[in-house]
Short mmCIF file of C-alpha atoms in Angstrom, two decimals:
data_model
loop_
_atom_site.label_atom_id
_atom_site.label_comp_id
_atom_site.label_asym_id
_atom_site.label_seq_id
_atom_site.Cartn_x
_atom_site.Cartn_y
_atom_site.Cartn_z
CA UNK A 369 4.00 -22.71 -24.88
CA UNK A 370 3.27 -19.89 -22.20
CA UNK A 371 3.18 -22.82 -19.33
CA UNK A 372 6.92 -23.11 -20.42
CA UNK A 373 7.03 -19.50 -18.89
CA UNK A 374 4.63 -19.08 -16.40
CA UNK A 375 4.60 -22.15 -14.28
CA UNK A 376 0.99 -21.28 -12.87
CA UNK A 377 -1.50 -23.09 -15.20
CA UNK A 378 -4.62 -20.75 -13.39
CA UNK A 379 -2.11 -17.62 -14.15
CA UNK A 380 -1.75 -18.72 -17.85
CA UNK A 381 -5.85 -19.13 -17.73
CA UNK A 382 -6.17 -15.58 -16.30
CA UNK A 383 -4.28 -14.08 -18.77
CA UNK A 384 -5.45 -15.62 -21.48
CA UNK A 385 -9.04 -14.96 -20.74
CA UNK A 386 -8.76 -11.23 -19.94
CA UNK A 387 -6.57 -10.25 -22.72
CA UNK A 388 -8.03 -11.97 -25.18
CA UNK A 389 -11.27 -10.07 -24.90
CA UNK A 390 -9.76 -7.51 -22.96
CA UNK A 391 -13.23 -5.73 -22.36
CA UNK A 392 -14.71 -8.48 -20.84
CA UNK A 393 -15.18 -8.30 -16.92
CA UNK A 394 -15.40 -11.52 -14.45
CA UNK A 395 -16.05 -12.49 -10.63
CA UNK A 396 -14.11 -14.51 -8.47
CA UNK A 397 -16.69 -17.64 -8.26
CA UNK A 398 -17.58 -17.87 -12.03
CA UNK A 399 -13.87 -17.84 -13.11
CA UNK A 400 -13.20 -21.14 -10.16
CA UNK A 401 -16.08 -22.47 -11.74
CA UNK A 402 -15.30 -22.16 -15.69
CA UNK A 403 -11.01 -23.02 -14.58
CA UNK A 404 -12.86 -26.11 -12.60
CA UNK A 405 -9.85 -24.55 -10.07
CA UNK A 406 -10.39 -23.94 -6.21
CA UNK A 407 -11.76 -20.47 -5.36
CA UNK A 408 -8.70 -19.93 -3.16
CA UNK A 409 -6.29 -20.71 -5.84
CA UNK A 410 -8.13 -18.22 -8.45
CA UNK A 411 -7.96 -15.40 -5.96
CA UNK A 412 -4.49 -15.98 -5.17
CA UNK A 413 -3.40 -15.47 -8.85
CA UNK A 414 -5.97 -12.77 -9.42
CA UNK A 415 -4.30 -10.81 -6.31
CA UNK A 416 -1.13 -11.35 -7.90
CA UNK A 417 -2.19 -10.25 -11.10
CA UNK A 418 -3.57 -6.93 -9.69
CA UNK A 419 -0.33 -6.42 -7.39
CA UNK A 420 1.60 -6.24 -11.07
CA UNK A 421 -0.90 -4.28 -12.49
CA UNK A 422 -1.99 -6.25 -14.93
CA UNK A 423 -5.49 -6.32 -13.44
CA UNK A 424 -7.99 -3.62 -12.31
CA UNK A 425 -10.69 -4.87 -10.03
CA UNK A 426 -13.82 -2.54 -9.43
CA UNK A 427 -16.51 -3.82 -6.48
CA UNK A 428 -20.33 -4.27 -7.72
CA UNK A 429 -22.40 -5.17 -5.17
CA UNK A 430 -21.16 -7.43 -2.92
CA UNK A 431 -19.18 -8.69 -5.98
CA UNK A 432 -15.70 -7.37 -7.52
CA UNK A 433 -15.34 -7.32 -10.84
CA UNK A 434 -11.61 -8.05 -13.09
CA UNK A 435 -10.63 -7.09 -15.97
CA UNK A 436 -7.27 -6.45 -17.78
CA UNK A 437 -5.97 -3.23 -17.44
CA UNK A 438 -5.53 -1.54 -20.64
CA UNK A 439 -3.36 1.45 -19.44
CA UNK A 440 -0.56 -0.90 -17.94
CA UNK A 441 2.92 -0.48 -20.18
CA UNK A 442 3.11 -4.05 -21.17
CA UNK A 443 -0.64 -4.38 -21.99
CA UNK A 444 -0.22 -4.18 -25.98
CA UNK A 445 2.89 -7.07 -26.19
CA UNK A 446 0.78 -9.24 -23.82
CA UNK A 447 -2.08 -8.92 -25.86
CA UNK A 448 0.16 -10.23 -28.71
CA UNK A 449 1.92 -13.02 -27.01
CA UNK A 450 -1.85 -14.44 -25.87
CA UNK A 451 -3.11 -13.55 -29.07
CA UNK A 452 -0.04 -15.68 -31.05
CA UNK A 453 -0.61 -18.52 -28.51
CA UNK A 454 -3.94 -18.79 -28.99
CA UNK A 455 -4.32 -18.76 -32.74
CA UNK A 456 -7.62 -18.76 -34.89
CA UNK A 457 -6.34 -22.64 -35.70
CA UNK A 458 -7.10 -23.73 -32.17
CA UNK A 459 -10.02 -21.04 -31.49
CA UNK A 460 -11.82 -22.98 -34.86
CA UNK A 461 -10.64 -26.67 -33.98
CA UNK A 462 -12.60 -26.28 -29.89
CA UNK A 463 -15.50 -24.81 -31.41
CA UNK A 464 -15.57 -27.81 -33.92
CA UNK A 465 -14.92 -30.35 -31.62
CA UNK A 466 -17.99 -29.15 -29.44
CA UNK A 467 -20.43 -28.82 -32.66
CA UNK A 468 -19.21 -32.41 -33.62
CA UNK A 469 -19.11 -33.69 -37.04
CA UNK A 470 -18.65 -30.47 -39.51
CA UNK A 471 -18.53 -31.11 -43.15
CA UNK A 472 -18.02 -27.37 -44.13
CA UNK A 473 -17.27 -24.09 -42.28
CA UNK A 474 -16.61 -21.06 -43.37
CA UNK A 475 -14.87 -18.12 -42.04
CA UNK A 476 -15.94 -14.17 -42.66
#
């Protein structure tokens, strides 16, 4: 539903991934390699995330860390719209399909 919108599928995979778990922090190479995306195409959407202000980068090392930036305006309704997309349905149904054959679950 968000690719509808946002025409970039790393963009959508950005956004969904830092405000989902909006405390989370990642690094350039480990988000290409999780996206299975080219490291140039990652930075080019992380760049453009930052340039909105969506994303706060902070340098460890010879690393630089992202991670959503909870001050910016639209942080709250973007929070919503990733957290409506990506339901507890679908969260449940991935982690299923990678355990295999479940008789029972239950949720607390």
């Amino acid at each position: 539903m968000l690719e509808a919108l946002i025409t970039s599928k790393t963009r959508v995979r950005l956004l969904v991934k830092f405000f989902l778990n909006p405390t989370m922090k990642s690094y350039l190479r480990e988000l290409a390699s999780e996206f299975e995306e080219s490291t140039n195409s990652v930075r080019l959407e992380l760049n453009r995330l930052k340039e909105a202000g969506l994303l706060e980068s902070e340098a460890k090392g010879n690393l630089v860390m992202y991670n959503a930036k909870t001050t910016h305006p639209l942080f709250p309704e973007i929070k919503s719209i990733v957290s409506k997309i990506t339901g507890i349905d679908s969260i449940i149904e991935s982690v299923i399909q990678r355990l295999g054959s479940v008789e029972h679950a239950y949720l607390i």
